[in-house]
PDB file of C-alpha atoms in Angstrom:
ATOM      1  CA  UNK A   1      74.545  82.592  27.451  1.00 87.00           C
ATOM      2  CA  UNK A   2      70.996  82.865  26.981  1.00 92.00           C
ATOM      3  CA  UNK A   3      68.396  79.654  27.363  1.00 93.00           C
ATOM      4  CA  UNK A   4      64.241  79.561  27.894  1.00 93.00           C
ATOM      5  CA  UNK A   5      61.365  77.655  27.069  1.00 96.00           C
ATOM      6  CA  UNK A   6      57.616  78.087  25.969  1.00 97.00           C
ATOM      7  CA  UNK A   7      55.233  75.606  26.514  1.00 97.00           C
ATOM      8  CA  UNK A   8      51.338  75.485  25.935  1.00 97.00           C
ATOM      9  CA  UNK A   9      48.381  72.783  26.800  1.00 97.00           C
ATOM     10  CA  UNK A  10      45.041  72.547  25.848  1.00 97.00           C
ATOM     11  CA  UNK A  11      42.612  73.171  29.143  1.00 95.00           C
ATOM     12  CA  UNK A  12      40.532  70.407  30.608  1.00 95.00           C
ATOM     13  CA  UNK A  13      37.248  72.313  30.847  1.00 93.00           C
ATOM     14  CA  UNK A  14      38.163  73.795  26.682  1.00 92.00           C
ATOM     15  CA  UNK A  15      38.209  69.342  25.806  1.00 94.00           C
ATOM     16  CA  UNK A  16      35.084  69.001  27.764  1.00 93.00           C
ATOM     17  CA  UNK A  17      33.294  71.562  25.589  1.00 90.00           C
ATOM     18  CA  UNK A  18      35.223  70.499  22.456  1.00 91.00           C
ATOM     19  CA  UNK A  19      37.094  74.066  22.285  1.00 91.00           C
ATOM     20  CA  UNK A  20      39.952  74.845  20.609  1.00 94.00           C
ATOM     21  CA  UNK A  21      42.919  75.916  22.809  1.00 96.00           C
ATOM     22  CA  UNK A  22      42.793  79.875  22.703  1.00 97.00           C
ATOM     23  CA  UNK A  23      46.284  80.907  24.349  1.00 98.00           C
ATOM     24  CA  UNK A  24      48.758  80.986  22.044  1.00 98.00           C
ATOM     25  CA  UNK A  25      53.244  81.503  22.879  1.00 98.00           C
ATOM     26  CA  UNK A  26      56.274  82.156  20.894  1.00 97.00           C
ATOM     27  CA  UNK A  27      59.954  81.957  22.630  1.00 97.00           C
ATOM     28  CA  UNK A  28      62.812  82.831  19.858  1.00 95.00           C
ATOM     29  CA  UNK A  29      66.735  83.757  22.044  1.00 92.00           C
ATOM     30  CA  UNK A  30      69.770  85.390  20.105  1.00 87.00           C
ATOM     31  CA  UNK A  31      73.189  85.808  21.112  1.00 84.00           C
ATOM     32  CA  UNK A  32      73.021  88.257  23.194  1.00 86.00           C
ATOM     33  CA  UNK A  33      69.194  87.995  24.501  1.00 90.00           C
ATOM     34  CA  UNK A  34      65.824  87.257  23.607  1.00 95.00           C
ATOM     35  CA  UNK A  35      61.962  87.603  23.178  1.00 97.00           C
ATOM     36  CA  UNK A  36      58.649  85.963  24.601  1.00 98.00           C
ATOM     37  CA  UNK A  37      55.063  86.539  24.225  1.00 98.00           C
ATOM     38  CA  UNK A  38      52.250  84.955  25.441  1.00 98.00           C
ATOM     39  CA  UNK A  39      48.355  85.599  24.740  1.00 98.00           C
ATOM     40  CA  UNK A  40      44.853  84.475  25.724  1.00 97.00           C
ATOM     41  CA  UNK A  41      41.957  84.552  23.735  1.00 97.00           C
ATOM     42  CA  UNK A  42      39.191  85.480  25.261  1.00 94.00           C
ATOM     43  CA  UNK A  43      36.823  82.443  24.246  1.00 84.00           C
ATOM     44  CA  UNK A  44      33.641  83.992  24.798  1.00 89.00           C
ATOM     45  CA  UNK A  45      30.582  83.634  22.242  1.00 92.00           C
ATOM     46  CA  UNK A  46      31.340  87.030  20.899  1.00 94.00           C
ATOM     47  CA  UNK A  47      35.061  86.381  20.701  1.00 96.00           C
ATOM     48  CA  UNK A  48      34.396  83.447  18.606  1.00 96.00           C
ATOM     49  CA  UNK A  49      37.715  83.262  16.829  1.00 97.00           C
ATOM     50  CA  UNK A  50      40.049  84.875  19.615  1.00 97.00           C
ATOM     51  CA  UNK A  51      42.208  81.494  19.206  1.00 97.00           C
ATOM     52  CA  UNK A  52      43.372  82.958  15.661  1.00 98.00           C
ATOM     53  CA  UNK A  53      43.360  86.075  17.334  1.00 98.00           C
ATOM     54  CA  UNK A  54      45.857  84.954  20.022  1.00 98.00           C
ATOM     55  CA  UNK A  55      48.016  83.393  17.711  1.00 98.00           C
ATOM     56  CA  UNK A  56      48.360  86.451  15.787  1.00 98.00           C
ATOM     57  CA  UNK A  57      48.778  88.671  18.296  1.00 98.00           C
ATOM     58  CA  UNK A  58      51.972  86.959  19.528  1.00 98.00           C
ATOM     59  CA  UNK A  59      53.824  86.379  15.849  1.00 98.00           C
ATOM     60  CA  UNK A  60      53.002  90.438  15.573  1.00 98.00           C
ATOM     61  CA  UNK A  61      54.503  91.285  18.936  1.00 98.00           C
ATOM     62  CA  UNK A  62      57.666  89.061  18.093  1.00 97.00           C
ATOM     63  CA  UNK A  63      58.031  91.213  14.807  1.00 97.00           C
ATOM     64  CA  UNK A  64      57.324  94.262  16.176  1.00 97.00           C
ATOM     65  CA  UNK A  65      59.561  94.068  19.280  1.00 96.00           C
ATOM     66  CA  UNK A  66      62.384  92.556  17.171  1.00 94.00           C
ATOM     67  CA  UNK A  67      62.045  95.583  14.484  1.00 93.00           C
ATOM     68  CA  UNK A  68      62.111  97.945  17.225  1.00 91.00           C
ATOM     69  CA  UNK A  69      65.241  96.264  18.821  1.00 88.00           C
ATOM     70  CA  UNK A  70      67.429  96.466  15.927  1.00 86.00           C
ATOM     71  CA  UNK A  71      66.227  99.950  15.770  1.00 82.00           C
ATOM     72  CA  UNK A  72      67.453 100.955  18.900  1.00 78.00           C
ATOM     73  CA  UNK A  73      70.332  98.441  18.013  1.00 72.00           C
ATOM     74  CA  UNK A  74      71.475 101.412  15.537  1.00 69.00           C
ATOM     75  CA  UNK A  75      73.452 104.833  15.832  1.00 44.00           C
ATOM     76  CA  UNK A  76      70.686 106.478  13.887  1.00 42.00           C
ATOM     77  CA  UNK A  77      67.493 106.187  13.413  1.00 46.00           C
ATOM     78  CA  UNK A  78      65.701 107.462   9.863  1.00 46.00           C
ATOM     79  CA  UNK A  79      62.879 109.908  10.408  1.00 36.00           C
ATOM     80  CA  UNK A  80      60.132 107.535   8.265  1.00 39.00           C
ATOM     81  CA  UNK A  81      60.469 104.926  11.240  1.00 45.00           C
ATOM     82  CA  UNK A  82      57.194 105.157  12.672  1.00 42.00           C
ATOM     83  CA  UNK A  83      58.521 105.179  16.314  1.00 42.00           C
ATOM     84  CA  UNK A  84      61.265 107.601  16.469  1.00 43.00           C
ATOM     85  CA  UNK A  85      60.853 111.290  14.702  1.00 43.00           C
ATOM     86  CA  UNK A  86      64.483 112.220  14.873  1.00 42.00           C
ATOM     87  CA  UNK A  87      67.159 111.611  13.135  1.00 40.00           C
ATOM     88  CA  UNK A  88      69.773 112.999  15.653  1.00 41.00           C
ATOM     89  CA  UNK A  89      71.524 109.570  17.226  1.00 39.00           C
ATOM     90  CA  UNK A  90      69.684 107.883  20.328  1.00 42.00           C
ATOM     91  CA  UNK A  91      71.033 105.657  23.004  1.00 47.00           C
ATOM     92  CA  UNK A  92      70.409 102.179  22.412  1.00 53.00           C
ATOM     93  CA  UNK A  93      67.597 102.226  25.332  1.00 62.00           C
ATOM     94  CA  UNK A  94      64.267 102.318  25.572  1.00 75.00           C
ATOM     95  CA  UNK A  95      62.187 104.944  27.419  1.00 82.00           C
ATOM     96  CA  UNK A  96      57.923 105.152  27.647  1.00 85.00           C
ATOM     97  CA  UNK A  97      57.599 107.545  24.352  1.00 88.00           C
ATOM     98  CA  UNK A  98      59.655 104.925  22.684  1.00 89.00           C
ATOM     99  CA  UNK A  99      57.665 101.771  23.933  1.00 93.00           C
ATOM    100  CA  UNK A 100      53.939 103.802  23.685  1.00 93.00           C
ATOM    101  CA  UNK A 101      54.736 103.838  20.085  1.00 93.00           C
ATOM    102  CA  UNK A 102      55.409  99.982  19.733  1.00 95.00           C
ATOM    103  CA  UNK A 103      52.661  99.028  21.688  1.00 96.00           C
ATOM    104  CA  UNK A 104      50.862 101.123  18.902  1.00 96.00           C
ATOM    105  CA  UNK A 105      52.426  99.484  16.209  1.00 96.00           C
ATOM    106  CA  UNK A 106      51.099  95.966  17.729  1.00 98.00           C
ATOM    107  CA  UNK A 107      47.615  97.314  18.123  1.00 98.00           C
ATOM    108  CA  UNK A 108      47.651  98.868  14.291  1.00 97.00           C
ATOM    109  CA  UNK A 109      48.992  95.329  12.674  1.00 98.00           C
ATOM    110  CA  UNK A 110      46.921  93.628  14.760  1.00 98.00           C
ATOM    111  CA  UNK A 111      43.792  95.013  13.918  1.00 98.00           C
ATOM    112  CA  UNK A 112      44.939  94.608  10.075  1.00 98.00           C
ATOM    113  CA  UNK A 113      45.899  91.277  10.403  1.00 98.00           C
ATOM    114  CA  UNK A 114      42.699  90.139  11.956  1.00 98.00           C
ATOM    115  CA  UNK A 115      40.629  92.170   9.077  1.00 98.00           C
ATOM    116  CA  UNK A 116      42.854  90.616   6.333  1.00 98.00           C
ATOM    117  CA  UNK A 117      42.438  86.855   8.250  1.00 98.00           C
ATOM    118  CA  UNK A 118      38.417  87.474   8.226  1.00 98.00           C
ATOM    119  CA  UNK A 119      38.636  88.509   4.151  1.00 97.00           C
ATOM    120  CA  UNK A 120      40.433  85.176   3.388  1.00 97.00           C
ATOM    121  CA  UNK A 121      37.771  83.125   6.279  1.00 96.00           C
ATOM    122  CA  UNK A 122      34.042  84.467   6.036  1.00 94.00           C
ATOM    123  CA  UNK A 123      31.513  83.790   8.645  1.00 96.00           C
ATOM    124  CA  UNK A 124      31.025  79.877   8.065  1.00 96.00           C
ATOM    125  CA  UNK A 125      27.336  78.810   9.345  1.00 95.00           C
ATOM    126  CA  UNK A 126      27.600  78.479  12.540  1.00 94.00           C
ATOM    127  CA  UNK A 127      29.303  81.533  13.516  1.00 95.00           C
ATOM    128  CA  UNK A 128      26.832  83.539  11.274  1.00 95.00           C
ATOM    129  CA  UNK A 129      24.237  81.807  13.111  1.00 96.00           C
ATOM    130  CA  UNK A 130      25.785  83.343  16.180  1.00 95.00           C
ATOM    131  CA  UNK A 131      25.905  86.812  15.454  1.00 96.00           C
ATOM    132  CA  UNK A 132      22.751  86.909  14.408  1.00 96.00           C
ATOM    133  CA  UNK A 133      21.472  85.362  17.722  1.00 95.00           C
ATOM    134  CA  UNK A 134      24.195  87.423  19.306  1.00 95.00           C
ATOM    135  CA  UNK A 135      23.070  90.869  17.643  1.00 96.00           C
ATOM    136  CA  UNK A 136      26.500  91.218  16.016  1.00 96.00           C
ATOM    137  CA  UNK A 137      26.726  93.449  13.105  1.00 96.00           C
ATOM    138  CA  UNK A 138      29.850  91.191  10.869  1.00 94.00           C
ATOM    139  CA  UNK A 139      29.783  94.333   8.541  1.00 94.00           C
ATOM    140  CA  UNK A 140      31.295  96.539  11.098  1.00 96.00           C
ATOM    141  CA  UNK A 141      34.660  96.584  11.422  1.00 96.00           C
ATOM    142  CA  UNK A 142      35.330  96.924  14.893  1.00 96.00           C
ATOM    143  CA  UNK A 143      33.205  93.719  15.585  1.00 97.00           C
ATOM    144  CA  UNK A 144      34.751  91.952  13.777  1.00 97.00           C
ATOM    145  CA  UNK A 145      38.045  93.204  15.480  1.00 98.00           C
ATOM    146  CA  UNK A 146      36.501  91.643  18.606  1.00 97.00           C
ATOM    147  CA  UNK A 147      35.522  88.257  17.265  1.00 98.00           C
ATOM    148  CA  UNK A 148      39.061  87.779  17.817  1.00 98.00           C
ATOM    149  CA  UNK A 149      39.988  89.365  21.302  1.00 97.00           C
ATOM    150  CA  UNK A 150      43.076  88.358  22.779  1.00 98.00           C
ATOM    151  CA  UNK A 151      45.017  89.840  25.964  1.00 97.00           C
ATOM    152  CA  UNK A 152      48.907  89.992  25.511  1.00 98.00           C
ATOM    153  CA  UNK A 153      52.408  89.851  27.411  1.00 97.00           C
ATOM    154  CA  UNK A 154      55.416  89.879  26.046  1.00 98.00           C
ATOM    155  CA  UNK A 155      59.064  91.007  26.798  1.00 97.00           C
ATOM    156  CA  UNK A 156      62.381  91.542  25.265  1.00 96.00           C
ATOM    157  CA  UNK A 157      65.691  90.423  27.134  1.00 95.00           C
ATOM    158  CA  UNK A 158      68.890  91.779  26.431  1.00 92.00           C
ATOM    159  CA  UNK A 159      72.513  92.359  28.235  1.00 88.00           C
ATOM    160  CA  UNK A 160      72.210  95.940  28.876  1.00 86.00           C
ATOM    161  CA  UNK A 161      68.084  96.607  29.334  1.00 89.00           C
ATOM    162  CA  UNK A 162      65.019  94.718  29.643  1.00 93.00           C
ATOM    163  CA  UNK A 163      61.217  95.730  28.614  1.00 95.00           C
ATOM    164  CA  UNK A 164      57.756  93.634  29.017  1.00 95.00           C
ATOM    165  CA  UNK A 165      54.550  95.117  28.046  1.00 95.00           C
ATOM    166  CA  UNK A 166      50.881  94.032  28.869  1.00 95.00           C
ATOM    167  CA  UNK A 167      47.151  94.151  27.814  1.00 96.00           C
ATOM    168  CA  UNK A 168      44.871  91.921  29.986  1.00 93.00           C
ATOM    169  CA  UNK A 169      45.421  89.401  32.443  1.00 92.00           C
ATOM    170  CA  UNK A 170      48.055  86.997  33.123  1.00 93.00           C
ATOM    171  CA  UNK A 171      51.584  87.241  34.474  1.00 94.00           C
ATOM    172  CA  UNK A 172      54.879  88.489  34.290  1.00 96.00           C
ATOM    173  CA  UNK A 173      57.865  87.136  36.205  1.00 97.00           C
ATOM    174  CA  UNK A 174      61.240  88.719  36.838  1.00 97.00           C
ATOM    175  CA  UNK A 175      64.465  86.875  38.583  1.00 97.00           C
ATOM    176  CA  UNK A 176      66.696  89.665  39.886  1.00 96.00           C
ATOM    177  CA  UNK A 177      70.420  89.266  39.427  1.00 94.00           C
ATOM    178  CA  UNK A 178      70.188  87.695  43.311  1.00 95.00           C
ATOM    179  CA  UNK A 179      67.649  84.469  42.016  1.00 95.00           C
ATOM    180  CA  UNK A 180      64.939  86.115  43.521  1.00 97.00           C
ATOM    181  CA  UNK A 181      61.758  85.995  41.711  1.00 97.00           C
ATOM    182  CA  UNK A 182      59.399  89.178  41.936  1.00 96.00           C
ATOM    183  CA  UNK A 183      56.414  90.539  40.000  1.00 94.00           C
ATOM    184  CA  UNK A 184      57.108  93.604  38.134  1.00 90.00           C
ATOM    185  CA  UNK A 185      54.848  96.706  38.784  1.00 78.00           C
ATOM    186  CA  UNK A 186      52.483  95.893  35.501  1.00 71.00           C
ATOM    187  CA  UNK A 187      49.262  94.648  36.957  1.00 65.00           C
ATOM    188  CA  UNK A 188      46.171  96.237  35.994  1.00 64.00           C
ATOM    189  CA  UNK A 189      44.126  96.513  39.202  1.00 62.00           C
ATOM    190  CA  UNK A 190      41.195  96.946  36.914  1.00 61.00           C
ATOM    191  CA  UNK A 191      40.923  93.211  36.149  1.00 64.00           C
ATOM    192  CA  UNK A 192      39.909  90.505  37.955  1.00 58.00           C
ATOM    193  CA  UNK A 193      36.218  88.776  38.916  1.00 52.00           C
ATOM    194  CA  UNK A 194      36.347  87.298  34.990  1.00 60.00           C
ATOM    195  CA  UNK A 195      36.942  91.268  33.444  1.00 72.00           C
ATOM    196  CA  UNK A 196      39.916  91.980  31.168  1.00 82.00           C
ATOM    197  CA  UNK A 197      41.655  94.699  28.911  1.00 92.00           C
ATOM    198  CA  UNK A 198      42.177  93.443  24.973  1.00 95.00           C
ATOM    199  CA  UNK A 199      43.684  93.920  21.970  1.00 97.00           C
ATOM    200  CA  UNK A 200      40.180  94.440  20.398  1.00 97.00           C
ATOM    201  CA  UNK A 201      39.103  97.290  22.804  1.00 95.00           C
ATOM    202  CA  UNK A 202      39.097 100.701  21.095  1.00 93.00           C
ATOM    203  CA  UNK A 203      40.584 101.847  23.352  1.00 93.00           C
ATOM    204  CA  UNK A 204      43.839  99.413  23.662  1.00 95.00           C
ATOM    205  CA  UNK A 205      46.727 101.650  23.570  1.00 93.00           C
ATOM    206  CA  UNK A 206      45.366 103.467  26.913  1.00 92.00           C
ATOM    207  CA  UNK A 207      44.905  99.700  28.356  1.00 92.00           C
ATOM    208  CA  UNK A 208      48.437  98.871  27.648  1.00 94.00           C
ATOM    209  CA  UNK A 209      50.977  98.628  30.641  1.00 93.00           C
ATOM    210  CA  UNK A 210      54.571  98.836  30.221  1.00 93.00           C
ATOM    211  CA  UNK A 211      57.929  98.028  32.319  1.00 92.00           C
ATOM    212  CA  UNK A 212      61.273  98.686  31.432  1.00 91.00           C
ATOM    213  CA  UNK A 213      64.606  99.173  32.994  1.00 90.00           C
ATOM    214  CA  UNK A 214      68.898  98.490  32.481  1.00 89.00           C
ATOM    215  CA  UNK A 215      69.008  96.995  35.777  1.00 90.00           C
ATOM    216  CA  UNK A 216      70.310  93.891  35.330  1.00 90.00           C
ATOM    217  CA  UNK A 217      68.117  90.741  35.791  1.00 95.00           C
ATOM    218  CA  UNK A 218      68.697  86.794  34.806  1.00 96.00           C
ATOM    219  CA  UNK A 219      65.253  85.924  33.413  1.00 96.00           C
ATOM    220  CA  UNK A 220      61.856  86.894  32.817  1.00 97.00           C
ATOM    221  CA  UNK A 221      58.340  84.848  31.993  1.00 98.00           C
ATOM    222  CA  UNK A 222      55.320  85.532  30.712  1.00 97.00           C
ATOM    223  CA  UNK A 223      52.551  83.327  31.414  1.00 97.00           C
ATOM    224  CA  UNK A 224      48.695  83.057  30.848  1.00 97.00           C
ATOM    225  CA  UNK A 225      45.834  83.086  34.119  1.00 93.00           C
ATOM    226  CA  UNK A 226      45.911  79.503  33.085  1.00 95.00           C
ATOM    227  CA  UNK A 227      49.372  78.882  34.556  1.00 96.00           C
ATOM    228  CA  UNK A 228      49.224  82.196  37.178  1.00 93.00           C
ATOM    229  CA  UNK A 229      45.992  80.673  38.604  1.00 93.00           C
ATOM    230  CA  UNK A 230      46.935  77.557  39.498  1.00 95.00           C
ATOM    231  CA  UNK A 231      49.271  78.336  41.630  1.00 95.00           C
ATOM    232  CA  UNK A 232      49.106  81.262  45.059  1.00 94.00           C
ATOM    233  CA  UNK A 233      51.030  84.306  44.742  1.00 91.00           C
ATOM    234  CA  UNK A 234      53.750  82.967  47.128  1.00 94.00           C
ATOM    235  CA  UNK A 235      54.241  79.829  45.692  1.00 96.00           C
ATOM    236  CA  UNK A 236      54.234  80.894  42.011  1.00 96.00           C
ATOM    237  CA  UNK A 237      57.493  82.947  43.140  1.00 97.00           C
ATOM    238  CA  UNK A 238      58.852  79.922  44.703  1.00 97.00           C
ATOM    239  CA  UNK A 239      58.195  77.514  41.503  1.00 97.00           C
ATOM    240  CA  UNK A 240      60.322  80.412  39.282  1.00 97.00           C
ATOM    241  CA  UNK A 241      63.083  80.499  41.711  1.00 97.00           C
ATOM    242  CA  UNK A 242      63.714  76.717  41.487  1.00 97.00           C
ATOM    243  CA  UNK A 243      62.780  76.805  37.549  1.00 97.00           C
ATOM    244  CA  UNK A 244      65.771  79.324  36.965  1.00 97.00           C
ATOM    245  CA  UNK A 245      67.938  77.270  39.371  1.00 97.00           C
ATOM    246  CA  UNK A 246      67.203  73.929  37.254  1.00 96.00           C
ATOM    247  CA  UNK A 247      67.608  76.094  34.144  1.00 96.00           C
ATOM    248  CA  UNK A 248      71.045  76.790  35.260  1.00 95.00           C
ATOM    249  CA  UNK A 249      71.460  73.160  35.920  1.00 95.00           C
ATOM    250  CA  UNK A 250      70.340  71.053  32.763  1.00 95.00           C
ATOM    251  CA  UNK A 251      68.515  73.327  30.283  1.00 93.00           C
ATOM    252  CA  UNK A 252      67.108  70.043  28.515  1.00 93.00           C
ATOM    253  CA  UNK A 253      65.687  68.501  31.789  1.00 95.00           C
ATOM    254  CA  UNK A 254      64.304  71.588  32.658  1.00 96.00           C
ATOM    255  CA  UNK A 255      62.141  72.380  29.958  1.00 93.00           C
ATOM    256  CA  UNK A 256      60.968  68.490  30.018  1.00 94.00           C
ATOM    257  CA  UNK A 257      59.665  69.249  33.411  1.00 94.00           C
ATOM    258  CA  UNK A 258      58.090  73.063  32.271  1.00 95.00           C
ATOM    259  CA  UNK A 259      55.815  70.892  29.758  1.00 92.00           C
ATOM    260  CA  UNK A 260      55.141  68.012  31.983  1.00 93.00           C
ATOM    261  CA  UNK A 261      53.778  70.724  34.388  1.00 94.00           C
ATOM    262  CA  UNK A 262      51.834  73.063  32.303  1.00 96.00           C
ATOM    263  CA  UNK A 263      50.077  70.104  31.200  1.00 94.00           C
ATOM    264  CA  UNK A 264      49.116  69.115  34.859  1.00 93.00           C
ATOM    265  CA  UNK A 265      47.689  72.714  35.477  1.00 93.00           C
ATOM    266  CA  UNK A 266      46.186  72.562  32.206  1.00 95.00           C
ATOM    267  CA  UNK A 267      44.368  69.548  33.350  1.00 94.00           C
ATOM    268  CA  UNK A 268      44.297  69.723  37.342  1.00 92.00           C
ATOM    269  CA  UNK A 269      45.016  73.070  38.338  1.00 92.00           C
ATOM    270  CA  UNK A 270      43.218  76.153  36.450  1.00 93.00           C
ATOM    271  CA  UNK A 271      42.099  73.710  34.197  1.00 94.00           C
ATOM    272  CA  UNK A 272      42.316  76.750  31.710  1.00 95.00           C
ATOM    273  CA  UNK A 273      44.387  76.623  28.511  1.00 97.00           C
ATOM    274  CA  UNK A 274      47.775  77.431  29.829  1.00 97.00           C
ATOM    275  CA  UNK A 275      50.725  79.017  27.825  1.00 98.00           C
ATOM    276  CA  UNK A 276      53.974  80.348  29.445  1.00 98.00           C
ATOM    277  CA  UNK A 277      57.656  81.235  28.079  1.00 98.00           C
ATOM    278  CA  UNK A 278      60.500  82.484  29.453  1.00 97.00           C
ATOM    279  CA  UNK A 279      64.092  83.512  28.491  1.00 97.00           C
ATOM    280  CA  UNK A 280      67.139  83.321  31.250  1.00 96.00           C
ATOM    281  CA  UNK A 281      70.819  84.318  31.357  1.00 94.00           C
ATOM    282  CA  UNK A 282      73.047  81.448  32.734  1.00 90.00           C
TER     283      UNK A 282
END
């Protein structure tokens, strides 16, 4: 059986400055697995609307992903699906080709999403006020891409493989079929000291990371810097290790206790916005 979570909470230093919480989550599980996402919006003056941003960027990954599993879910696979060029039968895995062209796909809907949200929401007076103090040119299309910069995570589940892929910061967390909690090889050693990859880069699909495998696991998480950071490397591993164990134990209970504590690093830890989800096998 399949169980998880998501949680989010606004940041303590985003309600002293009146800001809008900017990570976003989505947790949906199935029968036989599951998929998570988690994004954070970048905030910044010049990513002035990165909290729609975020929010898209995760309903788009949880379409996207889910298309592409019942794809693979298949025999055969048409040759107008814009991921596969074959129509000779594939195994129902995924490999990098596969996953470079559904990280892709997210980048492509994203961007068109965001244009088609800023048709239906022009600049109100404020933000207009900003690019122009800001130098921004609102014609352009790939500023306006970046008024909504968001990083993303997310990661489908299943009984027979498992796949997360990343742009920007934050975490991923696997528990190995032992209980053992370990970070899978995604991390960009690029980031850090307050730089990150986006969704709004030009250049995303090079800045996207990828991890897949059919060895089997019992859960993986996906969490914004907001949760990662207020917590050391060491002990983050230990807190997923007991929050798979009390998953295991009283599903309910457990995800009372996710929220009570997101909102406690949310206010006392990172005091970031802070966004995490996770799916488990027990």
């Amino acid at each position: 059986m399949f169980t998880g979570f998501k949680a989010i909470a606004l940041g303590e230093s985003h309600k002293e400055k009146a800001l809008p919480c900017q990570d976003a989550v989505f947790f949906k599980s199935y029968k036989n697995g599951g998929i998570i996402a988690a994004a954070d919006g970048h905030g910044s003056e010049k990513h002035f609307r990165s909290d729609a941003g975020s929010a898209l960027a995760v309903d788009i990954a949880f379409n996207a992903i889910y298309e592409f599993n019942q794809l693979l879910s298949t025999e055969k696979q048409s040759a107008h699906k814009f991921w596969f060029n074959t129509k000779r039968a594939v195994r129902a895995v995924p490999n990098k080709e596969r996953i470079k062209k559904l990280e892709g796909a997210i980048i492509t809907r994203w961007r068109e999403a965001v244009l088609e949200h800023y048709r239906g929401h022009p600049l109100n007076e404020n933000e207009h006020t900003l690019c122009v103090s800001l130098s921004l040119n609102a014609e352009d299309e790939n500023t306006i891409v970046r008024f909504y910069g968001t990083t993303l995570l997310a990661a489908l589940f299943k009984n027979d493989y498992w796949f997360a892929l990343q742009i920007g910061d934050g975490k991923c967390v696997i528990i190995d079929a032992q209980g053992r909690a370990r970070f899978p090889d995604i991390d960009d050693e690029a980031l850090g000291f307050g730089k990150t990859t986006s969704l709004c880069d030009t250049n995303a699909a090079g800045n996207f990371r990828e991890i897949y495998s059919a060895v089997p696991v019992k859960g993986i998480t996906v969490a914004t810097d907001g949760v990662s950071d207020s917590f050391i490397p060491e002990a983050y591993l230990e807190f997923h290790e007991k929050l798979y164990a009390d998953f295991c134990r009283n599903a309910a209970m457990a995800q009372d206790g996710v929220e009570k504590g997101i909102g406690k690093w949310a206010a006392n830890g990172s005091r970031d916005d802070a966004a995490m989800a996770g799916i488990f096998k027990v």
